[in-house]
Amino acid sequence: MGYPEDVLAPDEHLLLHRHPHWKMLFWPIVILVVGTALAGFAGGVISRNVTDETLAIGLLVAVLVVWLALLAWRVIGPVVSWKSTHFIVTDRRVLVRQGVLTHSGIDIPMSRISSVQFRHGLFDRLLGTGTLIIGSSSDEPLEYDDIPAVQRVHSLLYHQVFEVEHRHERWDD
């Protein structure tokens, strides 16, 4: 068993496991392509125009260091953040887990959910993503951005909450 199955309680069933929508990775990919092209261009200009070999090596190392720093800061970080963010729905609860070094999470039991909403603008609708808003019996509603197929997730959650309430009503009769 892998993640998220290993965090489930006995007899709990996984219904949905999602990472944020791939649109989170758009700018990191653009930065990777443009940064790599610029670093390659700079390396070519340096190797063609700088005649002093020591200076050329120093400049090439500087270009490499800047490229690696840009890659680590603006590409690898967001990709790791995307991969380590999990939105999970089971038959009993909603779980959200985030982080690598500092791991955080929240569990919302289905019985505590009082409302489920979604919001997406034109661009989000074109990409098939949106914001899921879960109201619970606690404080402010919780908003989760960039949920893929947000309408289907909304429908699934609404169905699960209704089924839980319906089962409790049957037991109360």
Short mmCIF file of C-alpha atoms in Angstrom, two decimals:
data_model
loop_
_atom_site.label_atom_id
_atom_site.label_comp_id
_atom_site.label_asym_id
_atom_site.label_seq_id
_atom_site.Cartn_x
_atom_site.Cartn_y
_atom_site.Cartn_z
CA MET A 1 0.00 0.00 0.00
CA GLY A 2 1.22 3.51 -0.80
CA TYR A 3 0.21 6.99 0.13
CA PRO A 4 -2.63 7.86 0.82
CA GLU A 5 -3.88 4.35 1.55
CA ASP A 6 -1.46 4.04 4.46
CA VAL A 7 -3.14 6.94 6.33
CA LEU A 8 -6.63 5.45 6.16
CA ALA A 9 -8.36 4.01 9.18
CA PRO A 10 -9.51 0.38 9.12
CA ASP A 11 -12.61 -0.02 6.91
CA GLU A 12 -12.16 3.50 5.49
CA HIS A 13 -12.35 3.66 1.69
CA LEU A 14 -10.49 6.05 -0.57
CA LEU A 15 -12.85 7.85 -2.96
CA LEU A 16 -10.59 10.52 -4.44
CA HIS A 17 -6.93 11.51 -4.39
CA ARG A 18 -5.80 14.62 -6.25
CA HIS A 19 -2.81 16.90 -6.51
CA PRO A 20 -3.48 20.54 -7.40
CA HIS A 21 -4.21 21.26 -11.05
CA TRP A 22 -1.24 21.27 -13.44
CA LYS A 23 -1.75 25.00 -14.04
CA MET A 24 0.38 25.50 -10.91
CA LEU A 25 3.29 24.17 -12.97
CA PHE A 26 2.82 26.48 -15.97
CA TRP A 27 5.14 29.30 -14.86
CA PRO A 28 7.83 26.97 -13.47
CA ILE A 29 7.95 25.19 -16.85
CA VAL A 30 8.11 28.52 -18.72
CA ILE A 31 10.91 29.66 -16.41
CA LEU A 32 12.76 26.37 -16.96
CA VAL A 33 12.58 26.66 -20.76
CA VAL A 34 13.40 30.38 -20.94
CA GLY A 35 16.10 30.18 -18.25
CA THR A 36 17.76 27.22 -19.95
CA ALA A 37 17.66 28.97 -23.33
CA LEU A 38 19.17 32.15 -21.85
CA ALA A 39 21.86 30.21 -20.01
CA GLY A 40 22.71 28.31 -23.20
CA PHE A 41 22.81 31.54 -25.18
CA ALA A 42 25.02 33.22 -22.57
CA GLY A 43 27.31 30.19 -22.52
CA GLY A 44 27.62 30.32 -26.32
CA VAL A 45 28.37 34.04 -26.31
CA ILE A 46 31.00 33.60 -23.61
CA SER A 47 32.73 30.67 -25.29
CA ARG A 48 32.80 32.45 -28.69
CA ASN A 49 33.80 35.95 -27.58
CA VAL A 50 35.94 35.63 -24.47
CA THR A 51 39.52 34.74 -25.41
CA ASP A 52 41.00 34.52 -21.92
CA GLU A 53 40.39 30.90 -20.92
CA THR A 54 40.40 31.55 -17.15
CA LEU A 55 37.89 34.39 -17.51
CA ALA A 56 35.73 32.28 -19.84
CA ILE A 57 35.63 29.40 -17.36
CA GLY A 58 34.78 31.79 -14.51
CA LEU A 59 31.95 33.36 -16.50
CA LEU A 60 30.62 29.95 -17.56
CA VAL A 61 30.65 28.80 -13.93
CA ALA A 62 28.81 32.01 -12.94
CA VAL A 63 26.16 31.37 -15.63
CA LEU A 64 25.82 27.79 -14.41
CA VAL A 65 25.45 28.89 -10.77
CA VAL A 66 22.80 31.48 -11.66
CA TRP A 67 20.93 28.92 -13.79
CA LEU A 68 21.03 26.31 -11.00
CA ALA A 69 19.86 28.86 -8.42
CA LEU A 70 16.98 29.91 -10.68
CA LEU A 71 16.13 26.26 -11.28
CA ALA A 72 16.11 25.44 -7.56
CA TRP A 73 14.16 28.54 -6.54
CA ARG A 74 11.56 28.93 -9.30
CA VAL A 75 11.24 25.40 -10.73
CA ILE A 76 12.13 22.62 -8.32
CA GLY A 77 10.47 24.28 -5.31
CA PRO A 78 7.06 24.68 -6.98
CA VAL A 79 7.19 21.18 -8.50
CA VAL A 80 7.98 19.62 -5.12
CA SER A 81 5.24 21.73 -3.52
CA TRP A 82 2.76 20.55 -6.17
CA LYS A 83 3.76 16.90 -5.77
CA SER A 84 3.60 17.03 -1.97
CA THR A 85 0.12 18.58 -1.82
CA HIS A 86 -2.65 16.01 -1.54
CA PHE A 87 -6.42 16.49 -1.52
CA ILE A 88 -8.05 13.25 -0.38
CA VAL A 89 -11.69 12.28 0.04
CA THR A 90 -12.68 9.08 1.81
CA ASP A 91 -16.06 7.75 2.81
CA ARG A 92 -15.52 9.27 6.29
CA ARG A 93 -13.51 12.47 5.90
CA VAL A 94 -11.70 15.00 3.74
CA LEU A 95 -7.93 15.17 4.21
CA VAL A 96 -5.53 17.82 2.96
CA ARG A 97 -1.80 17.24 3.33
CA GLN A 98 0.94 19.68 2.33
CA GLY A 99 4.67 20.03 2.67
CA VAL A 100 7.93 18.18 2.60
CA LEU A 101 10.12 19.55 5.39
CA THR A 102 7.25 21.10 7.32
CA HIS A 103 4.28 18.82 6.90
CA SER A 104 0.81 20.13 7.66
CA GLY A 105 -2.60 18.62 7.33
CA ILE A 106 -6.24 18.96 8.14
CA ASP A 107 -8.96 16.33 8.45
CA ILE A 108 -12.62 17.25 8.19
CA PRO A 109 -15.07 14.49 9.17
CA MET A 110 -18.01 14.20 6.76
CA SER A 111 -20.39 14.66 9.68
CA ARG A 112 -18.89 18.12 10.36
CA ILE A 113 -19.32 19.45 6.82
CA SER A 114 -22.23 21.86 6.66
CA SER A 115 -21.82 23.16 3.10
CA VAL A 116 -19.84 22.45 -0.04
CA GLN A 117 -19.36 25.12 -2.69
CA PHE A 118 -17.13 25.70 -5.67
CA ARG A 119 -16.02 28.75 -7.58
CA HIS A 120 -14.28 29.04 -10.92
CA GLY A 121 -13.91 31.83 -13.41
CA LEU A 122 -13.74 31.60 -17.18
CA PHE A 123 -10.04 30.66 -17.29
CA ASP A 124 -10.51 28.02 -14.58
CA ARG A 125 -13.51 26.57 -16.43
CA LEU A 126 -11.44 26.31 -19.61
CA LEU A 127 -8.78 24.38 -17.69
CA GLY A 128 -11.23 22.27 -15.70
CA THR A 129 -10.20 23.52 -12.28
CA GLY A 130 -11.49 25.78 -9.53
CA THR A 131 -11.70 26.54 -5.84
CA LEU A 132 -13.52 24.18 -3.50
CA ILE A 133 -15.06 25.80 -0.42
CA ILE A 134 -15.93 23.53 2.50
CA GLY A 135 -18.01 24.93 5.33
CA SER A 136 -17.75 23.04 8.57
CA SER A 137 -19.08 23.49 12.06
CA SER A 138 -15.86 25.28 13.00
CA ASP A 139 -14.57 28.72 12.01
CA GLU A 140 -14.37 30.21 8.55
CA PRO A 141 -15.01 28.05 5.47
CA LEU A 142 -11.90 26.35 4.15
CA GLU A 143 -10.91 27.17 0.56
CA TYR A 144 -8.79 24.88 -1.58
CA ASP A 145 -7.54 26.38 -4.85
CA ASP A 146 -6.70 24.61 -8.08
CA ILE A 147 -8.76 21.46 -7.47
CA PRO A 148 -8.93 19.52 -10.76
CA ALA A 149 -12.49 18.73 -11.93
CA VAL A 150 -13.85 20.85 -9.08
CA GLN A 151 -17.49 20.31 -10.09
CA ARG A 152 -17.12 16.54 -9.88
CA VAL A 153 -15.33 16.82 -6.53
CA HIS A 154 -18.11 19.13 -5.31
CA SER A 155 -20.73 16.62 -6.44
CA LEU A 156 -18.89 13.72 -4.80
CA LEU A 157 -18.56 15.59 -1.50
CA TYR A 158 -22.17 16.73 -1.56
CA HIS A 159 -23.28 13.15 -2.21
CA GLN A 160 -21.11 11.82 0.61
CA VAL A 161 -22.38 14.42 3.09
CA PHE A 162 -25.99 13.74 2.09
CA GLU A 163 -25.48 9.98 2.36
CA VAL A 164 -23.94 10.33 5.83
CA GLU A 165 -26.85 12.50 6.99
CA HIS A 166 -29.35 10.15 5.35
CA ARG A 167 -27.82 7.10 7.07
CA HIS A 168 -28.00 8.86 10.46
CA GLU A 169 -31.64 9.74 9.84
CA ARG A 170 -32.43 6.09 9.09
CA TRP A 171 -30.76 4.99 12.33
CA ASP A 172 -32.70 7.62 14.31
CA ASP A 173 -36.12 6.35 13.03
#
